[in-house]
C-alpha positions as YAML, in Angstrom:
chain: A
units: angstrom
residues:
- id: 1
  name: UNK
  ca: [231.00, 107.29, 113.78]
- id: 2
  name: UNK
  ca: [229.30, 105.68, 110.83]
- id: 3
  name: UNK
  ca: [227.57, 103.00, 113.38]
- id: 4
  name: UNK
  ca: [226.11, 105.21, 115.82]
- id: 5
  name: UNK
  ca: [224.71, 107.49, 112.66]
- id: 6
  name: UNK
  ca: [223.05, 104.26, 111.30]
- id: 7
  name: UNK
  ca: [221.70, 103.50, 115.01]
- id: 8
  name: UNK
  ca: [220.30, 106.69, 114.77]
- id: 9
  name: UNK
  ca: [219.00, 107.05, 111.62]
- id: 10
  name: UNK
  ca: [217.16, 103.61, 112.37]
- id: 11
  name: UNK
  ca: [215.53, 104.78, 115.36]
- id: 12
  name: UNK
  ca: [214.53, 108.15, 113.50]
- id: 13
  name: UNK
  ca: [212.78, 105.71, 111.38]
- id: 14
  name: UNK
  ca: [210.93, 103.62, 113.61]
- id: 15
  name: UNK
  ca: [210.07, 106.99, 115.31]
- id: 16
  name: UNK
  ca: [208.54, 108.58, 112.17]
- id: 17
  name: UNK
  ca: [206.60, 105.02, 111.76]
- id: 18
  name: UNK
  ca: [204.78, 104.79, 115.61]
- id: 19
  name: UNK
  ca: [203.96, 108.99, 114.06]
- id: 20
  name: UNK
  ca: [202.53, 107.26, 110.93]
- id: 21
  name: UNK
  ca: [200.99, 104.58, 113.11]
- id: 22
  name: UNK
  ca: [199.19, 106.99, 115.75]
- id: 23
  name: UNK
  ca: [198.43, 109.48, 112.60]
- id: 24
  name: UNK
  ca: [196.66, 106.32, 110.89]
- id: 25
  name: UNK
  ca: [194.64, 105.68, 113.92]
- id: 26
  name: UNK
  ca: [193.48, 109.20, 114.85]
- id: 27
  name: UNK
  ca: [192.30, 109.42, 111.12]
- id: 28
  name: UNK
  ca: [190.23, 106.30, 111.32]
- id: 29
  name: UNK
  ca: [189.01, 106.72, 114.51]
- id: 30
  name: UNK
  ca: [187.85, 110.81, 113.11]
- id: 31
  name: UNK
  ca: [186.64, 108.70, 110.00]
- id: 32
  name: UNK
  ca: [184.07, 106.75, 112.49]
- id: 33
  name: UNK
  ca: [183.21, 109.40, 114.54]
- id: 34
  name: UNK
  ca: [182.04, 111.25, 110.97]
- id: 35
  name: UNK
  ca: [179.96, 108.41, 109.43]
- id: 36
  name: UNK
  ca: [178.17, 108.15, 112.82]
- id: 37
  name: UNK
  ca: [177.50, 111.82, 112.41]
- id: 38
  name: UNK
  ca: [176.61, 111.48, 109.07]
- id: 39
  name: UNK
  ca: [174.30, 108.47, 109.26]
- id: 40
  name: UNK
  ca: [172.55, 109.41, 112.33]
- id: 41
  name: UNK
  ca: [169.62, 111.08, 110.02]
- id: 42
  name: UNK
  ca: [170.21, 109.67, 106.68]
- id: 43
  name: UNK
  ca: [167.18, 107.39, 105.45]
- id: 44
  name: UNK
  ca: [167.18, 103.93, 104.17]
- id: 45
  name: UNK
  ca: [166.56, 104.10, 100.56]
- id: 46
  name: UNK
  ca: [163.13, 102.11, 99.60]
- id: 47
  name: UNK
  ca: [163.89, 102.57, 95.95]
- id: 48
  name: UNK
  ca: [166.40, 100.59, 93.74]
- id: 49
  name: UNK
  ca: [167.59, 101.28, 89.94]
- id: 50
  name: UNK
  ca: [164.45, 100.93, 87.78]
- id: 51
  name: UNK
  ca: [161.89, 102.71, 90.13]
- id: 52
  name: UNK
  ca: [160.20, 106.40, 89.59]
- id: 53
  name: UNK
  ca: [161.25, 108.68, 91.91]
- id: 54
  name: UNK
  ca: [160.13, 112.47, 92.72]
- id: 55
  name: UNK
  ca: [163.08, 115.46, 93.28]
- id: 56
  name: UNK
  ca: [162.49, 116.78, 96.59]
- id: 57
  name: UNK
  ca: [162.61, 120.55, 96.11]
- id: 58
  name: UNK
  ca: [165.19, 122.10, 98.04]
- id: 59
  name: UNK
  ca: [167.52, 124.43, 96.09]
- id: 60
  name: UNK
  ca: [165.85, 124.67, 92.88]
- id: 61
  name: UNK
  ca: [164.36, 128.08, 91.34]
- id: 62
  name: UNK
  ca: [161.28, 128.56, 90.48]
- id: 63
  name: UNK
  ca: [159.24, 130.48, 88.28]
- id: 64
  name: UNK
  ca: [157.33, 131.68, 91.53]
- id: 65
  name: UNK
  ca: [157.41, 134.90, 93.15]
- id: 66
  name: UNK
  ca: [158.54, 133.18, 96.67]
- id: 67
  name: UNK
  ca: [159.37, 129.24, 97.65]
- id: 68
  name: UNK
  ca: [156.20, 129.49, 100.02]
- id: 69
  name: UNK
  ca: [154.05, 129.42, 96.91]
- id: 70
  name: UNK
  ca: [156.24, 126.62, 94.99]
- id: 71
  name: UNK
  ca: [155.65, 122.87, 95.40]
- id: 72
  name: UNK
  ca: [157.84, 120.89, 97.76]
- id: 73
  name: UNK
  ca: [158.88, 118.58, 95.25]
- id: 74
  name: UNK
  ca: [159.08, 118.76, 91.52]
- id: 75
  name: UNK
  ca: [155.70, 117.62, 89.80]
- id: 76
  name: UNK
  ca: [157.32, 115.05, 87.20]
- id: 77
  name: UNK
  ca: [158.85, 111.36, 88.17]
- id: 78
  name: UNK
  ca: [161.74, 110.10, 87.00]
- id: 79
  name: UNK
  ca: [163.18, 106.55, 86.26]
- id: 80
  name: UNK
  ca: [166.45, 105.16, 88.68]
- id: 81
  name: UNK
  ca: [169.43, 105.06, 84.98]
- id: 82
  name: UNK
  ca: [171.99, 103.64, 87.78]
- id: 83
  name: UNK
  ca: [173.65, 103.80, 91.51]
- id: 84
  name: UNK
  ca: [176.68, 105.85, 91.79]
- id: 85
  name: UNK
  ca: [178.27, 104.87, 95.16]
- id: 86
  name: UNK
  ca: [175.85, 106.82, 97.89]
- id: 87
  name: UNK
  ca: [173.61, 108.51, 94.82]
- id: 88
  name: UNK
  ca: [171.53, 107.71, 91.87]
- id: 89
  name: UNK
  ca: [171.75, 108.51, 88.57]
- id: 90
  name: UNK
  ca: [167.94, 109.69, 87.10]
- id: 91
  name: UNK
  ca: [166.78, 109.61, 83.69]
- id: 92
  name: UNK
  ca: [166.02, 113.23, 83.01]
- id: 93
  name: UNK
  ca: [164.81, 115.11, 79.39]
- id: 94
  name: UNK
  ca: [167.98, 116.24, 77.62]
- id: 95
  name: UNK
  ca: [166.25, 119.92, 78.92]
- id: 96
  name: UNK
  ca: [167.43, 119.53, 82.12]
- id: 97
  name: UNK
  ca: [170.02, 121.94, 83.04]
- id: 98
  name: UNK
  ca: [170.77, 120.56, 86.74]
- id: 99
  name: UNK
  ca: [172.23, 118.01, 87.68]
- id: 100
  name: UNK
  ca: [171.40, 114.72, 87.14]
- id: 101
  name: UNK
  ca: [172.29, 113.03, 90.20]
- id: 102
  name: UNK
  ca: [171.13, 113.05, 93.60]
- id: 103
  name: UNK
  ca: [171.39, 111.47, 97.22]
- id: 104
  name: UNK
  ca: [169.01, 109.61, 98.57]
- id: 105
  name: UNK
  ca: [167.40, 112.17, 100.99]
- id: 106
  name: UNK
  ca: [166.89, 114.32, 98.16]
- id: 107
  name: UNK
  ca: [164.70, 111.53, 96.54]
- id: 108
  name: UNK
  ca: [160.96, 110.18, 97.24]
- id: 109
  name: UNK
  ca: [159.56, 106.82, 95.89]
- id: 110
  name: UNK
  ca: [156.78, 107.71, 93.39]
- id: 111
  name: UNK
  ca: [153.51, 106.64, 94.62]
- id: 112
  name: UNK
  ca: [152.14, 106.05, 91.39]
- id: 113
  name: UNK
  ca: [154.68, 103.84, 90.24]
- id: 114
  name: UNK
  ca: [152.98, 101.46, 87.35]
- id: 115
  name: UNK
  ca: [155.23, 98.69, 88.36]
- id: 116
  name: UNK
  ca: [153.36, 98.08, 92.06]
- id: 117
  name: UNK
  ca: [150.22, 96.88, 92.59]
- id: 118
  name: UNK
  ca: [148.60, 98.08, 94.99]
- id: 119
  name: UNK
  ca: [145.97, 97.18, 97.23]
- id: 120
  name: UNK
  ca: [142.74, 94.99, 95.84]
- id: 121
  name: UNK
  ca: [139.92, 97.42, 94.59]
- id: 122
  name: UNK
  ca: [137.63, 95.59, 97.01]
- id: 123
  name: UNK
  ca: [139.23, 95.64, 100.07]
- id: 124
  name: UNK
  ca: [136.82, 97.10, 102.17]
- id: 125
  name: UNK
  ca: [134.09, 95.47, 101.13]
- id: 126
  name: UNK
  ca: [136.11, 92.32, 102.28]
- id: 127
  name: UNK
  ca: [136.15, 94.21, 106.08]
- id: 128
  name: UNK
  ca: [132.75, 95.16, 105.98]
- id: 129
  name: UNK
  ca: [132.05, 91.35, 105.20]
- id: 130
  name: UNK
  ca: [134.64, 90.06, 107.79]
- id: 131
  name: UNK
  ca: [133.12, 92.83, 110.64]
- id: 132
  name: UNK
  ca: [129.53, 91.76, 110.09]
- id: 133
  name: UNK
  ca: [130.66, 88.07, 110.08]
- id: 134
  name: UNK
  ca: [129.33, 87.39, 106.56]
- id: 135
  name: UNK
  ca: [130.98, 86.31, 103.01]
- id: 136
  name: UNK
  ca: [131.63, 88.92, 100.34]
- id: 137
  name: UNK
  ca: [130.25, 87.34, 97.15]
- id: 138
  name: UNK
  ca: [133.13, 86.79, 94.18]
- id: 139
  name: UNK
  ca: [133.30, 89.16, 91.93]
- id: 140
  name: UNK
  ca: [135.63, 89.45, 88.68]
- id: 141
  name: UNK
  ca: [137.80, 92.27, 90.33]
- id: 142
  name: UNK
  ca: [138.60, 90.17, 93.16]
- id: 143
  name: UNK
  ca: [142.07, 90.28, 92.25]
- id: 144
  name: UNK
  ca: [142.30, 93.56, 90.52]
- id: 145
  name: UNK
  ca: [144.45, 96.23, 92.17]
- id: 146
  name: UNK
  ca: [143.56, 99.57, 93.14]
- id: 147
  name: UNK
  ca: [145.63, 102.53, 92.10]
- id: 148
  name: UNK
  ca: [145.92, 105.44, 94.71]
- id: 149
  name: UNK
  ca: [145.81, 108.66, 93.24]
- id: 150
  name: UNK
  ca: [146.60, 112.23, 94.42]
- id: 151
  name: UNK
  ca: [143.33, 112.67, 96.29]
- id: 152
  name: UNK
  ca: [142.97, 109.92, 97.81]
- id: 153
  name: UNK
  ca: [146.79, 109.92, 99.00]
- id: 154
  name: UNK
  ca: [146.39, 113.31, 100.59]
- id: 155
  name: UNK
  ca: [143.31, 112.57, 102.20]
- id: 156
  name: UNK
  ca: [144.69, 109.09, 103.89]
- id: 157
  name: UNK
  ca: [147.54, 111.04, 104.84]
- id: 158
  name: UNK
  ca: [145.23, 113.96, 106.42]
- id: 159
  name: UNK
  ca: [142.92, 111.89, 108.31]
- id: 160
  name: UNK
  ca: [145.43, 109.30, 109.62]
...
């Protein structure tokens, strides 16, 4: 009797490991099937610790009488403290009272950023010259990059 119980109980055990075995491979094959879903519309990050960001506005209240009227993003930048696994840890003012990280969709690359150059302040003079065939004389902000503000963002965006 105590042989066939320890047949038994060993082929109890191998059954209860082909369960573990098929569990473990339903649960990574689920695991795929949800990082597919969840990376079919999440955005490469083209920011990195150290960079200004902007808050994209999506839960946050508002002093304003409706979220029509309030600004699709919050108006400050922030500096990139450190990556936390899929998020990033900002640099906010001690007044802050959310929190202070966030996933990358949440997050915009500031334009501004004082870091970047941008392009040179005479760049289309250099096309006009190149169109018409002709040299643009040098001039001591050759090199000198331009800085895009606001305006001139929205309109490029507007017109484009």
């Amino acid at each position: 009797r105590e042989k066939l119980n320890r047949q038994e109980a060993q082929q109890r055990v191998k059954r209860i490991e082909a369960y573990w075995k098929h569990a473990r491979e339903c649960i990574e094959k689920a695991q795929e099937k949800q990082a597919k879903q969840a990376n079919r519309h999440r955005r490469k990050p083209d920011f990195d610790v150290g960079d200004r960001v902007i808050i994209m506005k999506q839960t946050e209240t508002t002093g304003r009488p409706s979220d029509k009227l309030g600004f699709p993003m919050t108006q400050q930048h922030y500096r990139i403290e450190k990556k936390v696994a899929h998020a990033y840890l900002l640099e906010v003012p001690d007044s802050w009272k959310g929190s202070k990280i966030f996933t990358a969709d949440r997050l915009r690359k500031y334009d501004n950023n004082p870091e970047q150059a941008g392009p040179p302040v005479r760049l289309k003079k250099w096309l006009e010259a190149a169109e018409s065939d002709d040299f643009a004389p040098e001039h001591p902000d050759d090199n000198k990059p331009e800085r895009a503000g606001p305006a001139l963002r929205r309109s490029s965006r507007k017109g484009g």
